[in-house]
mmCIF file of N, CA and C in Angstrom:
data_model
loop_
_atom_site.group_PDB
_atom_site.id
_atom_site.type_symbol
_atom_site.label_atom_id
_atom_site.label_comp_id
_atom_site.label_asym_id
_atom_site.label_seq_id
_atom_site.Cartn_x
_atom_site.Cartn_y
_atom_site.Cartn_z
ATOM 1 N N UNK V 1 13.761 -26.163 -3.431
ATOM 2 C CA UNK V 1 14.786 -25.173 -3.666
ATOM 3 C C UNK V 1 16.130 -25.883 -3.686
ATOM 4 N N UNK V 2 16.868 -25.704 -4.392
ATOM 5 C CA UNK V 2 17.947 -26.268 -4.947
ATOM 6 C C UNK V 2 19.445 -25.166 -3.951
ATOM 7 N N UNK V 3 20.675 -25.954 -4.239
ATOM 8 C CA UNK V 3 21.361 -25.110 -3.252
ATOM 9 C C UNK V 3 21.916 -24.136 -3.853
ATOM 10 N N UNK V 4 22.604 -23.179 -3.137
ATOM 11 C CA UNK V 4 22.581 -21.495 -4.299
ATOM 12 C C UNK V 4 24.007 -21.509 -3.580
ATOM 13 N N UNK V 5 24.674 -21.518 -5.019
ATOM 14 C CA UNK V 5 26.520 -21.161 -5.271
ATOM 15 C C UNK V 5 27.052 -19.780 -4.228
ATOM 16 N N UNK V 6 27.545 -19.627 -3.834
ATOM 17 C CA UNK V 6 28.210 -18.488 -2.971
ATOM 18 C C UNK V 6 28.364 -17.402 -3.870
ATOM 19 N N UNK V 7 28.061 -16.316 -4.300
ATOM 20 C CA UNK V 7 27.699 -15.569 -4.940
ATOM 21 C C UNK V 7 28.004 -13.762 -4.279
ATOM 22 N N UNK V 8 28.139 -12.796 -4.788
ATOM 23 C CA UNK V 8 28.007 -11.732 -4.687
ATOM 24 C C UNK V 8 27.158 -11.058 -5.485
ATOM 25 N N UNK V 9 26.533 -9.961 -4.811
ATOM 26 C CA UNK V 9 25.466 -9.442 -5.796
ATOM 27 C C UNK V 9 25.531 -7.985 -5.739
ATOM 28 N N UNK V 10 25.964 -7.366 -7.029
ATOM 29 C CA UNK V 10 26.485 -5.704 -7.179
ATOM 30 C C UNK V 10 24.914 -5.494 -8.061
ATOM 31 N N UNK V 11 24.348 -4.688 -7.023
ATOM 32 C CA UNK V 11 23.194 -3.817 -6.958
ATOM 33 C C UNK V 11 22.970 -3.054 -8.331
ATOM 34 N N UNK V 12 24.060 -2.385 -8.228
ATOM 35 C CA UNK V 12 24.448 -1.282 -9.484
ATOM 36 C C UNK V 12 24.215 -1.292 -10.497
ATOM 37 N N UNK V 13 24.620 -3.271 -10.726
ATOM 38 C CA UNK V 13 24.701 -3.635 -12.296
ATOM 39 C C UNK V 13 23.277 -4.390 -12.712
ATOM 40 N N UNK V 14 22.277 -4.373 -11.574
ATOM 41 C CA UNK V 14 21.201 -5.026 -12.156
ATOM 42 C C UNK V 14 20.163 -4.063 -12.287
ATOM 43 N N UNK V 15 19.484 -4.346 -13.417
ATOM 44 C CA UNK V 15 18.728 -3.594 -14.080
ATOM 45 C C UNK V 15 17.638 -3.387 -13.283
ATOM 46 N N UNK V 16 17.019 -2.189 -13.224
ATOM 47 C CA UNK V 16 16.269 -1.090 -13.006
ATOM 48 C C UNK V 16 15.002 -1.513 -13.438
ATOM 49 N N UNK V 17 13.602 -2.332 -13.211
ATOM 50 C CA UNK V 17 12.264 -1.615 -13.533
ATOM 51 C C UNK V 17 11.526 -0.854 -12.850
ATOM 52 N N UNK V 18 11.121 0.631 -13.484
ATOM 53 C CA UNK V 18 10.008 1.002 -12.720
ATOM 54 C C UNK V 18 8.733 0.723 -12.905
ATOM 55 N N UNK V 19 7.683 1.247 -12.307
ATOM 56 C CA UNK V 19 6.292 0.294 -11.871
ATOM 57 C C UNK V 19 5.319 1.723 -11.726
ATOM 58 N N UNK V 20 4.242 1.361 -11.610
ATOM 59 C CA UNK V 20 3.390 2.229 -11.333
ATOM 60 C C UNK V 20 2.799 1.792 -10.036
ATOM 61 N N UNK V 21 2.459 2.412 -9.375
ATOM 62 C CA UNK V 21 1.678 1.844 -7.513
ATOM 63 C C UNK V 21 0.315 2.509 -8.411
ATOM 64 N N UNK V 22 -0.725 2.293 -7.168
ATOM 65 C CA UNK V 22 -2.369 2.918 -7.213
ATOM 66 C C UNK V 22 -1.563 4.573 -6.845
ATOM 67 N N UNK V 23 -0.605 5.255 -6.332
ATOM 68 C CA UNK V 23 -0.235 6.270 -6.078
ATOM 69 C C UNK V 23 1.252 6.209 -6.427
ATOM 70 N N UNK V 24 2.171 6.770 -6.465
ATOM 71 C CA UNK V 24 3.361 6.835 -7.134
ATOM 72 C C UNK V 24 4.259 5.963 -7.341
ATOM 73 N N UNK V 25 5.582 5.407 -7.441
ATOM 74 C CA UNK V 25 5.701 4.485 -8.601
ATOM 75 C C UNK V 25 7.229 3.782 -7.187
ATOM 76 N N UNK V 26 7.579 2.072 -8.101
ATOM 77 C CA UNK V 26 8.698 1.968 -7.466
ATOM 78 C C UNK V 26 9.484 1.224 -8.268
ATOM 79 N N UNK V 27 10.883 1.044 -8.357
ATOM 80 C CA UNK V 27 11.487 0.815 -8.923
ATOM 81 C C UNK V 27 12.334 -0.637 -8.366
ATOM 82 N N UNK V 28 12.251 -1.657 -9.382
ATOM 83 C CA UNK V 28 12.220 -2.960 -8.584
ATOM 84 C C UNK V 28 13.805 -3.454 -9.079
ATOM 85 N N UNK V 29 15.054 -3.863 -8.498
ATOM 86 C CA UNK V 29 15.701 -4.613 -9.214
ATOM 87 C C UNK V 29 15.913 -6.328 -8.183
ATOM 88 N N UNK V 30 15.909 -7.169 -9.523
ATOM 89 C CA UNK V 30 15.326 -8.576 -8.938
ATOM 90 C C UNK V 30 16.568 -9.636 -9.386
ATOM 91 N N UNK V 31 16.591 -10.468 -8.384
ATOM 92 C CA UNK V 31 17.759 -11.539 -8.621
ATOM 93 C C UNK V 31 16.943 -12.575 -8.612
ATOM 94 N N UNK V 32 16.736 -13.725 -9.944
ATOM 95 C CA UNK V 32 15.912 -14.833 -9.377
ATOM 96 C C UNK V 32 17.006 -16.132 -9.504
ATOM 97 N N UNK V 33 16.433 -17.158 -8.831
ATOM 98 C CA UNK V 33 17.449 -18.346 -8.298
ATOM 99 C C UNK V 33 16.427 -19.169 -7.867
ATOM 100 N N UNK V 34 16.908 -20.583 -8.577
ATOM 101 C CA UNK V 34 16.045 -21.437 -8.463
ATOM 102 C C UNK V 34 15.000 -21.436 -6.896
ATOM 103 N N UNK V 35 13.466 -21.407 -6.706
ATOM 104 C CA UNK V 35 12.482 -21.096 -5.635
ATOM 105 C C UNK V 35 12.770 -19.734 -4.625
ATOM 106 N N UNK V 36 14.052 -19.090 -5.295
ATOM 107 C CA UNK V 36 14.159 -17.850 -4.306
ATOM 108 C C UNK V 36 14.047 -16.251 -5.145
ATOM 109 N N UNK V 37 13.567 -15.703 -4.788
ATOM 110 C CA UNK V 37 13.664 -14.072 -5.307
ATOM 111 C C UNK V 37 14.205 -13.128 -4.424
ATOM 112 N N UNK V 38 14.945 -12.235 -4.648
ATOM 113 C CA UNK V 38 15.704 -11.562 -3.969
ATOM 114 C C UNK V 38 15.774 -10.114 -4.814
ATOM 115 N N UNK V 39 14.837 -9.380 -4.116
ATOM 116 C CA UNK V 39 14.676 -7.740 -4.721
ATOM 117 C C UNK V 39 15.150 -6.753 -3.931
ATOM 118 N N UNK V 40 15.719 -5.794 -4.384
ATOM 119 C CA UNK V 40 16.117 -4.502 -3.995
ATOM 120 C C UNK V 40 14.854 -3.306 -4.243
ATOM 121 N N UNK V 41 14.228 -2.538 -3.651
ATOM 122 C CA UNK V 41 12.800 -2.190 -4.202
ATOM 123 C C UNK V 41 13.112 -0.764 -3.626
ATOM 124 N N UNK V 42 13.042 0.287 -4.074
ATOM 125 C CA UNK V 42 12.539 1.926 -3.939
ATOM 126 C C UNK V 42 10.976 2.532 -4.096
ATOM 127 N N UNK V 43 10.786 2.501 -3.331
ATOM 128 C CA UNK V 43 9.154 3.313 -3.515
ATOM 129 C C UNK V 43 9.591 4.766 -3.067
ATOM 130 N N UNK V 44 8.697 5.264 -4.251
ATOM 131 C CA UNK V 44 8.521 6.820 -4.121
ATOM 132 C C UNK V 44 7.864 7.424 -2.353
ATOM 133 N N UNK V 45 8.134 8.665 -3.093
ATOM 134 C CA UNK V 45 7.013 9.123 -1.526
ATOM 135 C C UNK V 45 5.237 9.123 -2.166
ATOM 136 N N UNK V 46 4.755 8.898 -1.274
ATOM 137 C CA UNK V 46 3.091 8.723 -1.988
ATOM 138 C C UNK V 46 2.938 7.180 -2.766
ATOM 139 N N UNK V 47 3.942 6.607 -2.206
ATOM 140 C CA UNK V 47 3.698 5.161 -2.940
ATOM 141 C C UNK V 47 2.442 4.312 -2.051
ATOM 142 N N UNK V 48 1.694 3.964 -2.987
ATOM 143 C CA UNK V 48 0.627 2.823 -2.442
ATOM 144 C C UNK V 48 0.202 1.799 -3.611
ATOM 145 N N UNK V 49 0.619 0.870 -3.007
ATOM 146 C CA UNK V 49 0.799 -0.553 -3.859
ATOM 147 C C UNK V 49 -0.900 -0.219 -5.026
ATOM 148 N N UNK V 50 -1.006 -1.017 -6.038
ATOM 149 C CA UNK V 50 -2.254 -1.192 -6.818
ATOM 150 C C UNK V 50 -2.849 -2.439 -6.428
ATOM 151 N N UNK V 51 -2.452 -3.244 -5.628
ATOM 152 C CA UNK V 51 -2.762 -4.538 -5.259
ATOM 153 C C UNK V 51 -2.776 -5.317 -4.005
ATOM 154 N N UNK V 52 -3.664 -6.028 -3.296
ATOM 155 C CA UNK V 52 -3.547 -6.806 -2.282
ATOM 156 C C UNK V 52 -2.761 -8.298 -2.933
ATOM 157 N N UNK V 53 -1.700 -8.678 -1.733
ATOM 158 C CA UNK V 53 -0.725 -9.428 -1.931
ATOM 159 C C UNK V 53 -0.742 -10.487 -0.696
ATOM 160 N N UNK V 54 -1.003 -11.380 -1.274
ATOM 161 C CA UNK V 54 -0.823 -12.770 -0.211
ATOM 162 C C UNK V 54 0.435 -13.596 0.072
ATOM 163 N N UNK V 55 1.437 -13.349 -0.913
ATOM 164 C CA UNK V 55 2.370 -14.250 -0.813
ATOM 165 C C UNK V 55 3.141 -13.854 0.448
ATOM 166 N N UNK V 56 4.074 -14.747 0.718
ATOM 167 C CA UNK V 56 5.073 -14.643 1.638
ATOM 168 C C UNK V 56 6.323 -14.024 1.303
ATOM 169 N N UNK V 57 6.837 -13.340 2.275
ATOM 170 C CA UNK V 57 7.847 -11.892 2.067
ATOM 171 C C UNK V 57 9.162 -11.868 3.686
ATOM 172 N N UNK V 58 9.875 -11.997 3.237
ATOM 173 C CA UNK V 58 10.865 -11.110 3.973
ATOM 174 C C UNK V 58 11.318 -9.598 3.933
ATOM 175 N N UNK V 59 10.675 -8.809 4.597
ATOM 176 C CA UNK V 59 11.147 -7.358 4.333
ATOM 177 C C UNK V 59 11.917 -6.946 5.057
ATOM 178 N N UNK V 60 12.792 -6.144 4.668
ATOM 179 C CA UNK V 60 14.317 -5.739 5.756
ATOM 180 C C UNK V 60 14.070 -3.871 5.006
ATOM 181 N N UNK V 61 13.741 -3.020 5.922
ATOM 182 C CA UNK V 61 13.929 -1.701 5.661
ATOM 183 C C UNK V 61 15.620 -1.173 5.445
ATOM 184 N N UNK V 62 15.587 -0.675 4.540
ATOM 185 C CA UNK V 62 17.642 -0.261 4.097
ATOM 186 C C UNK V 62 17.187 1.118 4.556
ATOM 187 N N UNK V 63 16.168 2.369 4.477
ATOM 188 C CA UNK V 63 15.985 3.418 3.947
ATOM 189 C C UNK V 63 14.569 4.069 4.037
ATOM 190 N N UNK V 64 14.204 5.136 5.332
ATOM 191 C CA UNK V 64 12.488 5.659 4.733
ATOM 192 C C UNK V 64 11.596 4.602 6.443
ATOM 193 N N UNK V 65 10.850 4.496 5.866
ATOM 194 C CA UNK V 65 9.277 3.918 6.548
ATOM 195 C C UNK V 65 8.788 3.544 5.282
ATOM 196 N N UNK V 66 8.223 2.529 5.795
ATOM 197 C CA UNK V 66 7.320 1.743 5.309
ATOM 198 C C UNK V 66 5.999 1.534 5.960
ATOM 199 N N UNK V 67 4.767 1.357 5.409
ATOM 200 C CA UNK V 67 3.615 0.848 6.359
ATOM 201 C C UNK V 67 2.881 0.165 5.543
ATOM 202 N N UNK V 68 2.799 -1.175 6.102
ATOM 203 C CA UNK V 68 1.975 -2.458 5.401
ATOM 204 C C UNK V 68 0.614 -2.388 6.353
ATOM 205 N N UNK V 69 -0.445 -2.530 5.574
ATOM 206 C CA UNK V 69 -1.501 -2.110 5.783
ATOM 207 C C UNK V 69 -2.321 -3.577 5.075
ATOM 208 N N UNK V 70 -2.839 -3.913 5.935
ATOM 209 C CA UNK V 70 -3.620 -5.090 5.893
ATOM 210 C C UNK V 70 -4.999 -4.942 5.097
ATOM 211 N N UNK V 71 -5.615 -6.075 5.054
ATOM 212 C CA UNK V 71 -6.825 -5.714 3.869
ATOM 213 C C UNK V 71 -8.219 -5.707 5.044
ATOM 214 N N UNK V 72 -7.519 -5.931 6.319
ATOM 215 C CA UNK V 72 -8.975 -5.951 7.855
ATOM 216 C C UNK V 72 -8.522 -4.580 7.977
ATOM 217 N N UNK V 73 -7.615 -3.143 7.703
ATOM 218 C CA UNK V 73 -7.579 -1.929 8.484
ATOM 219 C C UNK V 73 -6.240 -1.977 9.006
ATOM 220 N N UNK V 74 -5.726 -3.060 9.562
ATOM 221 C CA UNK V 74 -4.424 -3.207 10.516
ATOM 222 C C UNK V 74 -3.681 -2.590 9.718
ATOM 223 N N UNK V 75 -2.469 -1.892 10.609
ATOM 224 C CA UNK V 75 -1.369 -1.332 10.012
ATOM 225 C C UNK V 75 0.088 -1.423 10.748
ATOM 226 N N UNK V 76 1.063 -2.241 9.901
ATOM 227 C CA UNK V 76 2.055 -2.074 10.886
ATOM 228 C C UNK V 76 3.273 -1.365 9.622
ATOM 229 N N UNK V 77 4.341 -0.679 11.536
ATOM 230 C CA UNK V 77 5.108 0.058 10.861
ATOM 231 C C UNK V 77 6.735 0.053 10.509
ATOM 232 N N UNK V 78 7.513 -0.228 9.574
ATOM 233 C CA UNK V 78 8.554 -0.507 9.761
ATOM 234 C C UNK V 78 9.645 0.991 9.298
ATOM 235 N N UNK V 79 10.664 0.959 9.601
ATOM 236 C CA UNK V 79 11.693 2.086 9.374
ATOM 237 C C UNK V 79 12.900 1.303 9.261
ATOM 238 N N UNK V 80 13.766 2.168 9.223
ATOM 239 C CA UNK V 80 15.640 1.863 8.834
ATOM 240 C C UNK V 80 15.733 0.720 9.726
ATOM 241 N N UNK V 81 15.888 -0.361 9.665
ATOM 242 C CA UNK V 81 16.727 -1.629 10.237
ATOM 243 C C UNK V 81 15.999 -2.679 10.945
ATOM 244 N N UNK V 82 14.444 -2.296 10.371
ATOM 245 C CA UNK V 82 13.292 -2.814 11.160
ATOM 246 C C UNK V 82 12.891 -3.728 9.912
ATOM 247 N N UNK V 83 12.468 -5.434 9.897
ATOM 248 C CA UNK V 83 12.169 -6.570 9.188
ATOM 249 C C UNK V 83 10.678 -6.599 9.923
ATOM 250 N N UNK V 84 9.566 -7.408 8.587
ATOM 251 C CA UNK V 84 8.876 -8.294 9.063
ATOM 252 C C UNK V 84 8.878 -9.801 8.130
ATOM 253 N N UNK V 85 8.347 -10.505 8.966
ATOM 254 C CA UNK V 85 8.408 -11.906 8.071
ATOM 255 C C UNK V 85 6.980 -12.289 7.920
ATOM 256 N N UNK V 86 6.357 -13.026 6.697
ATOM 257 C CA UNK V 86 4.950 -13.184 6.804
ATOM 258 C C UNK V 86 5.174 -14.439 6.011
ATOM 259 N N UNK V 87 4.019 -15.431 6.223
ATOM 260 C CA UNK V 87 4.592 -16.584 5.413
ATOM 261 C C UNK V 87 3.264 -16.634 4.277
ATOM 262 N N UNK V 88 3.296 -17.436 2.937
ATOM 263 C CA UNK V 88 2.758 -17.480 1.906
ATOM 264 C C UNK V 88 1.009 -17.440 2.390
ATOM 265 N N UNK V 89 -0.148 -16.989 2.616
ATOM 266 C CA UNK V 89 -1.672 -16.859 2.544
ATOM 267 C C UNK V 89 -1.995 -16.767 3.716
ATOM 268 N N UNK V 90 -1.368 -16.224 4.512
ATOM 269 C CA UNK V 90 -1.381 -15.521 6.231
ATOM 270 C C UNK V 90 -2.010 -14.306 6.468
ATOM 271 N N UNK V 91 -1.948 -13.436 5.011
ATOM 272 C CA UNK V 91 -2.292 -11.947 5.122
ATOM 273 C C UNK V 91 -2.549 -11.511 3.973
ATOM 274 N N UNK V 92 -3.651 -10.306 3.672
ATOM 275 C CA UNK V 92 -3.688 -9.784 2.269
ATOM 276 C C UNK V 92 -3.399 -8.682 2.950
ATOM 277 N N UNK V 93 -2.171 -8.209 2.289
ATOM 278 C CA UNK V 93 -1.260 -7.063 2.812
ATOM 279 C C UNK V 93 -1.183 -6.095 1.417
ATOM 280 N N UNK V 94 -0.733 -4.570 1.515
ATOM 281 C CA UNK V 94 -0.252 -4.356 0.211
ATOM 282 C C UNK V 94 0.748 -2.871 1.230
ATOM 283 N N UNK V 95 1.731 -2.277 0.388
ATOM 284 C CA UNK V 95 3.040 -1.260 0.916
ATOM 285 C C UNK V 95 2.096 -0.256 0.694
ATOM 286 N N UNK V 96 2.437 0.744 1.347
ATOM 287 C CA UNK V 96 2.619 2.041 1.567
ATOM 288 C C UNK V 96 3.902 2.905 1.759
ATOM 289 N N UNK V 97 3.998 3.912 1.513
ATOM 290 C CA UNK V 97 5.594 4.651 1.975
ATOM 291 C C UNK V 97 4.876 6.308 1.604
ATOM 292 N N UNK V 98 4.997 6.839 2.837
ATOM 293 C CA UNK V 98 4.896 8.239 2.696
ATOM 294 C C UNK V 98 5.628 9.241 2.725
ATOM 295 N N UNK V 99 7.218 8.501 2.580
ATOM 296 C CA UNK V 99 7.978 9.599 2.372
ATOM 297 C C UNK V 99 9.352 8.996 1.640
ATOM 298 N N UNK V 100 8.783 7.572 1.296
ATOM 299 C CA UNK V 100 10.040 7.159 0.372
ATOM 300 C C UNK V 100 10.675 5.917 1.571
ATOM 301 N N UNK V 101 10.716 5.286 0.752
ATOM 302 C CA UNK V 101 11.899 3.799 1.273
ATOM 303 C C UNK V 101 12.590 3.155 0.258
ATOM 304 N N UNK V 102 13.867 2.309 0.967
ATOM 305 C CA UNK V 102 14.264 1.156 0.129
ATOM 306 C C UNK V 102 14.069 0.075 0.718
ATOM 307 N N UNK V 103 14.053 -1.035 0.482
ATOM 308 C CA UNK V 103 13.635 -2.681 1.001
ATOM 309 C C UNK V 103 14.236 -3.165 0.368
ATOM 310 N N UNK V 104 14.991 -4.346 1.273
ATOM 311 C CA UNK V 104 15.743 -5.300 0.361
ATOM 312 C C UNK V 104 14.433 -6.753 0.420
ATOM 313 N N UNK V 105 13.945 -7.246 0.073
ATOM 314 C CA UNK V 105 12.718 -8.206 0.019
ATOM 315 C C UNK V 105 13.273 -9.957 -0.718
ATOM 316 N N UNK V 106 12.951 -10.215 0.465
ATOM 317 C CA UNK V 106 13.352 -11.810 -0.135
ATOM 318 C C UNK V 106 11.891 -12.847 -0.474
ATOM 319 N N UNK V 107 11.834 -13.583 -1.041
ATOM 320 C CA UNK V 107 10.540 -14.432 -0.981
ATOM 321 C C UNK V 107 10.569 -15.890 -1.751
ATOM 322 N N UNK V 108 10.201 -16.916 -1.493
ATOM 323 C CA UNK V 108 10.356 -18.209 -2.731
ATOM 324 C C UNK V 108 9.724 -19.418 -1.978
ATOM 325 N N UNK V 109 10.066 -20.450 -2.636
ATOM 326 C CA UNK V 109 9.283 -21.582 -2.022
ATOM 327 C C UNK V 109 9.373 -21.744 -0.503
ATOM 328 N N UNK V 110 10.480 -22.031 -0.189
ATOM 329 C CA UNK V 110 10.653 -21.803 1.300
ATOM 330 C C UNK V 110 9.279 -20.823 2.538
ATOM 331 N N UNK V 111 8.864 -20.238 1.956
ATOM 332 C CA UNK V 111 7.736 -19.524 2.612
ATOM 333 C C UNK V 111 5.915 -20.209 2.300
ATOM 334 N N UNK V 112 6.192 -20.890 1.404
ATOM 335 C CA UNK V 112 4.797 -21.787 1.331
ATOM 336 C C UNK V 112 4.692 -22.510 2.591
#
């Protein structure tokens, strides 16, 4: 990972994709920078990911509950101002949100 210029980042102006989950949908906007990703993410209410996910994640709750739900049953729970950190093939995890969240989500080489 290379070093990253001092920067500001207006939310507003970056573009919008929405997504489909296995249950309702989320809307991703993404900053990429050399080995780092840096997303702003909205899941609906009834959101449940379509996929088990191994990589490594920084999640920071902005907004809502969240519940990451492991691929053994485990379930943990995060809300407004509550992070977890997981590092790259530690966990096959995938989101849940049953009543709506935002996440600011960081992830990149640094987590291998």
């Amino acid at each position: 990972m290379s070093n990253i210029p001092f920067q500001s980042i207006n939310w507003d102006k970056i573009e919008k994709i929405e997504s489909p989950g296995e249950t309702g949908t989320v809307i991703s906007q993404t900053i990429q920078i050399a080995g780092l990703r840096i997303r702003k993410v909205t899941y609906s209410e009834n959101y449940q990911a379509d996929h088990w996910c191994q990589k490594g994640h920084i999640f920071h709750c902005l907004k809502g509950h969240l519940i990451s739900e492991m691929e053994s049953g485990e379930e943990t729970y995060i809300s407004e101002g509550m992070s977890y950190v997981v590092s790259d093939n530690e966990s096959s995890h995938r989101s849940i949100s049953v009543n709506g969240a935002e996440l600011l989500i960081i992830d990149g080489d640094f987590l291998q």
